[in-house]
PDB file of C-alpha atoms in Angstrom:
ATOM      1  CA  MET A   1      61.740 249.709 196.872  1.00 55.00           C
ATOM      2  CA  GLY A   2      63.229 246.523 198.198  1.00 52.00           C
ATOM      3  CA  ALA A   3      60.174 244.263 198.125  1.00 60.00           C
ATOM      4  CA  GLY A   4      61.211 240.697 198.818  1.00 82.00           C
ATOM      5  CA  LEU A   5      64.739 241.620 199.869  1.00 87.00           C
ATOM      6  CA  PRO A   6      66.325 239.798 202.817  1.00 91.00           C
ATOM      7  CA  ALA A   7      66.471 241.438 206.240  1.00 93.00           C
ATOM      8  CA  HIS A   8      70.212 242.086 206.068  1.00 94.00           C
ATOM      9  CA  VAL A   9      69.695 244.401 203.075  1.00 95.00           C
ATOM     10  CA  HIS A  10      67.107 246.411 205.013  1.00 96.00           C
ATOM     11  CA  GLY A  11      69.423 246.314 208.033  1.00 95.00           C
ATOM     12  CA  GLN A  12      72.288 247.831 206.030  1.00 96.00           C
ATOM     13  CA  ALA A  13      70.049 250.664 204.837  1.00 97.00           C
ATOM     14  CA  VAL A  14      68.742 251.346 208.347  1.00 97.00           C
ATOM     15  CA  ARG A  15      72.263 251.239 209.807  1.00 96.00           C
ATOM     16  CA  LYS A  16      73.520 253.713 207.233  1.00 96.00           C
ATOM     17  CA  ALA A  17      70.625 256.106 207.946  1.00 97.00           C
ATOM     18  CA  LEU A  18      71.134 255.884 211.718  1.00 96.00           C
ATOM     19  CA  GLN A  19      74.885 256.422 211.419  1.00 94.00           C
ATOM     20  CA  GLU A  20      74.371 259.479 209.227  1.00 94.00           C
ATOM     21  CA  ALA A  21      71.918 260.920 211.760  1.00 93.00           C
ATOM     22  CA  ARG A  22      74.308 260.532 214.727  1.00 89.00           C
ATOM     23  CA  PRO A  23      74.215 261.677 217.460  1.00 88.00           C
ATOM     24  CA  ALA A  24      70.525 262.380 216.865  1.00 91.00           C
ATOM     25  CA  GLY A  25      68.046 259.587 216.345  1.00 94.00           C
ATOM     26  CA  LEU A  26      65.351 259.061 213.748  1.00 96.00           C
ATOM     27  CA  THR A  27      61.655 258.305 214.087  1.00 96.00           C
ATOM     28  CA  LEU A  28      60.118 255.438 212.142  1.00 96.00           C
ATOM     29  CA  VAL A  29      58.704 257.896 209.582  1.00 97.00           C
ATOM     30  CA  GLN A  30      62.136 259.514 209.157  1.00 97.00           C
ATOM     31  CA  LEU A  31      63.782 256.090 208.783  1.00 97.00           C
ATOM     32  CA  CYS A  32      61.236 255.134 206.122  1.00 97.00           C
ATOM     33  CA  ARG A  33      61.910 258.355 204.257  1.00 97.00           C
ATOM     34  CA  ALA A  34      65.715 258.094 204.599  1.00 97.00           C
ATOM     35  CA  THR A  35      65.870 254.438 203.507  1.00 97.00           C
ATOM     36  CA  LYS A  36      63.017 254.547 200.967  1.00 96.00           C
ATOM     37  CA  ARG A  37      61.502 251.506 202.665  1.00 96.00           C
ATOM     38  CA  THR A  38      58.135 250.608 204.145  1.00 96.00           C
ATOM     39  CA  PRO A  39      57.618 250.504 207.906  1.00 96.00           C
ATOM     40  CA  SER A  40      57.658 246.690 207.906  1.00 96.00           C
ATOM     41  CA  GLN A  41      60.937 246.686 205.968  1.00 96.00           C
ATOM     42  CA  VAL A  42      62.447 249.176 208.434  1.00 97.00           C
ATOM     43  CA  TRP A  43      61.279 246.977 211.332  1.00 97.00           C
ATOM     44  CA  ALA A  44      62.882 243.951 209.645  1.00 96.00           C
ATOM     45  CA  GLY A  45      66.105 245.933 209.330  1.00 96.00           C
ATOM     46  CA  LEU A  46      65.968 247.005 212.984  1.00 96.00           C
ATOM     47  CA  ARG A  47      65.388 243.411 214.127  1.00 96.00           C
ATOM     48  CA  PHE A  48      68.323 242.282 212.016  1.00 96.00           C
ATOM     49  CA  LEU A  49      70.600 244.992 213.442  1.00 95.00           C
ATOM     50  CA  ARG A  50      69.680 244.038 216.988  1.00 94.00           C
ATOM     51  CA  LYS A  51      70.504 240.392 216.292  1.00 95.00           C
ATOM     52  CA  VAL A  52      73.933 241.052 214.784  1.00 94.00           C
ATOM     53  CA  ALA A  53      75.057 244.103 216.782  1.00 90.00           C
ATOM     54  CA  VAL A  54      77.470 242.227 219.059  1.00 90.00           C
ATOM     55  CA  LYS A  55      78.905 240.035 216.323  1.00 93.00           C
ATOM     56  CA  GLU A  56      79.462 242.987 213.998  1.00 91.00           C
ATOM     57  CA  GLY A  57      80.729 245.351 216.706  1.00 92.00           C
ATOM     58  CA  PHE A  58      77.827 247.793 216.318  1.00 92.00           C
ATOM     59  CA  PRO A  59      76.424 249.755 219.219  1.00 92.00           C
ATOM     60  CA  PRO A  60      72.961 248.563 220.253  1.00 93.00           C
ATOM     61  CA  VAL A  61      69.892 249.972 218.544  1.00 94.00           C
ATOM     62  CA  THR A  62      67.904 251.871 221.153  1.00 94.00           C
ATOM     63  CA  TYR A  63      64.640 253.771 221.087  1.00 94.00           C
ATOM     64  CA  SER A  64      63.126 256.611 223.056  1.00 91.00           C
ATOM     65  CA  ARG A  65      60.077 258.727 222.353  1.00 91.00           C
ATOM     66  CA  ARG A  66      62.176 261.883 222.560  1.00 92.00           C
ATOM     67  CA  ASP A  67      65.094 260.808 220.342  1.00 92.00           C
ATOM     68  CA  GLY A  68      63.666 258.015 218.195  1.00 94.00           C
ATOM     69  CA  PHE A  69      65.881 255.111 217.086  1.00 96.00           C
ATOM     70  CA  GLN A  70      69.607 255.495 217.690  1.00 95.00           C
ATOM     71  CA  MET A  71      72.879 253.639 217.362  1.00 93.00           C
ATOM     72  CA  SER A  72      74.690 255.634 220.011  1.00 91.00           C
ATOM     73  CA  ASP A  73      78.176 255.032 221.374  1.00 90.00           C
ATOM     74  CA  GLN A  74      77.126 256.539 224.720  1.00 91.00           C
ATOM     75  CA  SER A  75      76.543 253.954 227.432  1.00 91.00           C
ATOM     76  CA  GLU A  76      74.052 256.291 229.165  1.00 92.00           C
ATOM     77  CA  VAL A  77      71.733 255.873 226.168  1.00 92.00           C
ATOM     78  CA  TRP A  78      72.008 252.064 226.364  1.00 92.00           C
ATOM     79  CA  ILE A  79      71.441 251.977 230.111  1.00 94.00           C
ATOM     80  CA  SER A  80      68.405 254.237 229.886  1.00 92.00           C
ATOM     81  CA  TYR A  81      66.872 252.020 227.185  1.00 93.00           C
ATOM     82  CA  GLU A  82      67.719 248.794 229.045  1.00 94.00           C
ATOM     83  CA  ARG A  83      66.151 250.108 232.248  1.00 94.00           C
ATOM     84  CA  ALA A  84      62.976 251.175 230.448  1.00 92.00           C
ATOM     85  CA  ILE A  85      62.605 247.787 228.765  1.00 93.00           C
ATOM     86  CA  PHE A  86      63.437 245.894 231.961  1.00 93.00           C
ATOM     87  CA  GLN A  87      60.910 247.863 234.012  1.00 93.00           C
ATOM     88  CA  ALA A  88      58.186 247.319 231.387  1.00 94.00           C
ATOM     89  CA  GLU A  89      58.854 243.569 231.197  1.00 94.00           C
ATOM     90  CA  LEU A  90      59.086 243.227 234.972  1.00 92.00           C
ATOM     91  CA  HIS A  91      55.724 244.996 235.290  1.00 93.00           C
ATOM     92  CA  ARG A  92      54.190 242.701 232.672  1.00 95.00           C
ATOM     93  CA  VAL A  93      55.519 239.531 234.324  1.00 92.00           C
ATOM     94  CA  THR A  94      54.447 240.722 237.777  1.00 92.00           C
ATOM     95  CA  ASN A  95      50.914 241.333 236.499  1.00 94.00           C
ATOM     96  CA  PHE A  96      50.874 237.874 234.912  1.00 93.00           C
ATOM     97  CA  ILE A  97      51.992 236.204 238.123  1.00 92.00           C
ATOM     98  CA  THR A  98      49.541 238.051 240.367  1.00 93.00           C
ATOM     99  CA  GLY A  99      46.619 237.942 237.922  1.00 95.00           C
ATOM    100  CA  ILE A 100      46.950 234.472 236.405  1.00 93.00           C
ATOM    101  CA  ILE A 101      49.472 232.256 238.183  1.00 93.00           C
ATOM    102  CA  ALA A 102      48.466 233.059 241.784  1.00 93.00           C
ATOM    103  CA  PRO A 103      44.707 232.459 241.283  1.00 95.00           C
ATOM    104  CA  HIS A 104      45.474 229.235 239.381  1.00 94.00           C
ATOM    105  CA  ALA A 105      47.742 228.042 242.205  1.00 93.00           C
ATOM    106  CA  LYS A 106      45.069 228.835 244.776  1.00 94.00           C
ATOM    107  CA  LYS A 107      42.282 227.036 242.858  1.00 95.00           C
ATOM    108  CA  ALA A 108      44.328 224.005 241.759  1.00 94.00           C
ATOM    109  CA  PRO A 109      47.467 223.672 243.916  1.00 91.00           C
ATOM    110  CA  ASP A 110      48.026 220.061 242.827  1.00 93.00           C
ATOM    111  CA  ASP A 111      47.914 220.837 239.090  1.00 94.00           C
ATOM    112  CA  GLU A 112      51.098 219.496 237.484  1.00 95.00           C
ATOM    113  CA  TRP A 113      51.549 222.607 235.317  1.00 94.00           C
ATOM    114  CA  ILE A 114      51.202 225.094 238.176  1.00 92.00           C
ATOM    115  CA  ARG A 115      53.622 223.079 240.329  1.00 92.00           C
ATOM    116  CA  LEU A 116      56.169 223.265 237.497  1.00 92.00           C
ATOM    117  CA  VAL A 117      55.638 227.021 237.140  1.00 91.00           C
ATOM    118  CA  LEU A 118      55.941 227.602 240.890  1.00 89.00           C
ATOM    119  CA  ASP A 119      59.110 225.466 241.033  1.00 89.00           C
ATOM    120  CA  GLN A 120      60.599 227.573 238.234  1.00 88.00           C
ATOM    121  CA  LEU A 121      59.614 230.807 239.963  1.00 85.00           C
ATOM    122  CA  GLY A 122      61.092 229.496 243.206  1.00 82.00           C
ATOM    123  CA  GLY A 123      64.465 229.196 241.479  1.00 77.00           C
ATOM    124  CA  VAL A 124      64.476 232.858 240.448  1.00 74.00           C
ATOM    125  CA  LYS A 125      66.548 235.031 242.746  1.00 70.00           C
ATOM    126  CA  ALA A 126      64.983 238.413 243.367  1.00 66.00           C
ATOM    127  CA  THR A 127      67.266 241.423 243.646  1.00 67.00           C
ATOM    128  CA  PRO A 128      66.170 244.841 244.866  1.00 65.00           C
ATOM    129  CA  TRP A 129      65.874 247.435 242.123  1.00 59.00           C
ATOM    130  CA  LYS A 130      67.909 250.580 242.617  1.00 58.00           C
ATOM    131  CA  SER A 131      67.102 253.358 240.143  1.00 52.00           C
ATOM    132  CA  SER A 132      70.341 255.290 240.558  1.00 45.00           C
ATOM    133  CA  PRO A 133      72.698 254.704 237.608  1.00 47.00           C
ATOM    134  CA  ALA A 134      75.757 254.626 239.868  1.00 43.00           C
ATOM    135  CA  TRP A 135      74.788 252.040 242.469  1.00 38.00           C
ATOM    136  CA  LYS A 136      76.957 249.394 244.024  1.00 41.00           C
ATOM    137  CA  ALA A 137      75.727 245.909 244.854  1.00 39.00           C
ATOM    138  CA  ASP A 138      77.234 246.298 248.331  1.00 41.00           C
ATOM    139  CA  ASP A 139      74.896 249.234 248.993  1.00 37.00           C
ATOM    140  CA  LEU A 140      71.929 246.863 248.879  1.00 36.00           C
ATOM    141  CA  HIS A 141      73.041 244.663 251.760  1.00 39.00           C
ATOM    142  CA  GLU A 142      73.652 245.362 255.384  1.00 40.00           C
ATOM    143  CA  ARG A 143      75.221 242.986 257.842  1.00 38.00           C
ATOM    144  CA  ASP A 144      73.184 241.853 260.800  1.00 42.00           C
ATOM    145  CA  PRO A 145      75.683 240.842 263.487  1.00 46.00           C
ATOM    146  CA  ASN A 146      73.164 238.295 264.837  1.00 47.00           C
ATOM    147  CA  ALA A 147      72.503 236.702 261.448  1.00 46.00           C
ATOM    148  CA  SER A 148      74.673 234.298 259.535  1.00 44.00           C
ATOM    149  CA  ARG A 149      74.279 236.138 256.228  1.00 42.00           C
ATOM    150  CA  ALA A 150      73.573 239.563 254.768  1.00 40.00           C
ATOM    151  CA  ARG A 151      69.992 240.648 254.269  1.00 40.00           C
ATOM    152  CA  ALA A 152      68.703 242.703 251.391  1.00 40.00           C
ATOM    153  CA  VAL A 153      67.772 246.296 252.079  1.00 38.00           C
ATOM    154  CA  LEU A 154      65.119 247.725 249.800  1.00 37.00           C
ATOM    155  CA  PRO A 155      65.709 251.306 248.645  1.00 40.00           C
ATOM    156  CA  GLN A 156      63.471 253.880 250.353  1.00 38.00           C
TER     157      GLN A 156
END
């Protein structure tokens, strides 16, 4: 059902199925069954929902292996998902920098492209990662009375 339909139609069906399943989530197979759509149509609906969630006032669409896809009103669910995605992307970017960018910079430091990349990376401000959900930014800095500014303290 629904071949050739626009993404918003699939999104409406997915949203309805996720709202009916609340507070539980649904796996991809369950979403396909509940919406009578193919996996690619469900994915199109999920992508659509993620794009319009803020504009439409929907909670974000999250995913976990344990609970499946959810549209939860609980901020703990959002934060858990955001942290998982952020950690995965940070790991991927770190591997790219250390495995590709750094060797390129060492072999060809005058390459115009690598200079641009390094300039862009130099503008990125690193912040220590604290895994506790209830952390304060002030906890990450300690004042050195001999220094003119605060220094970052990495969590132990």
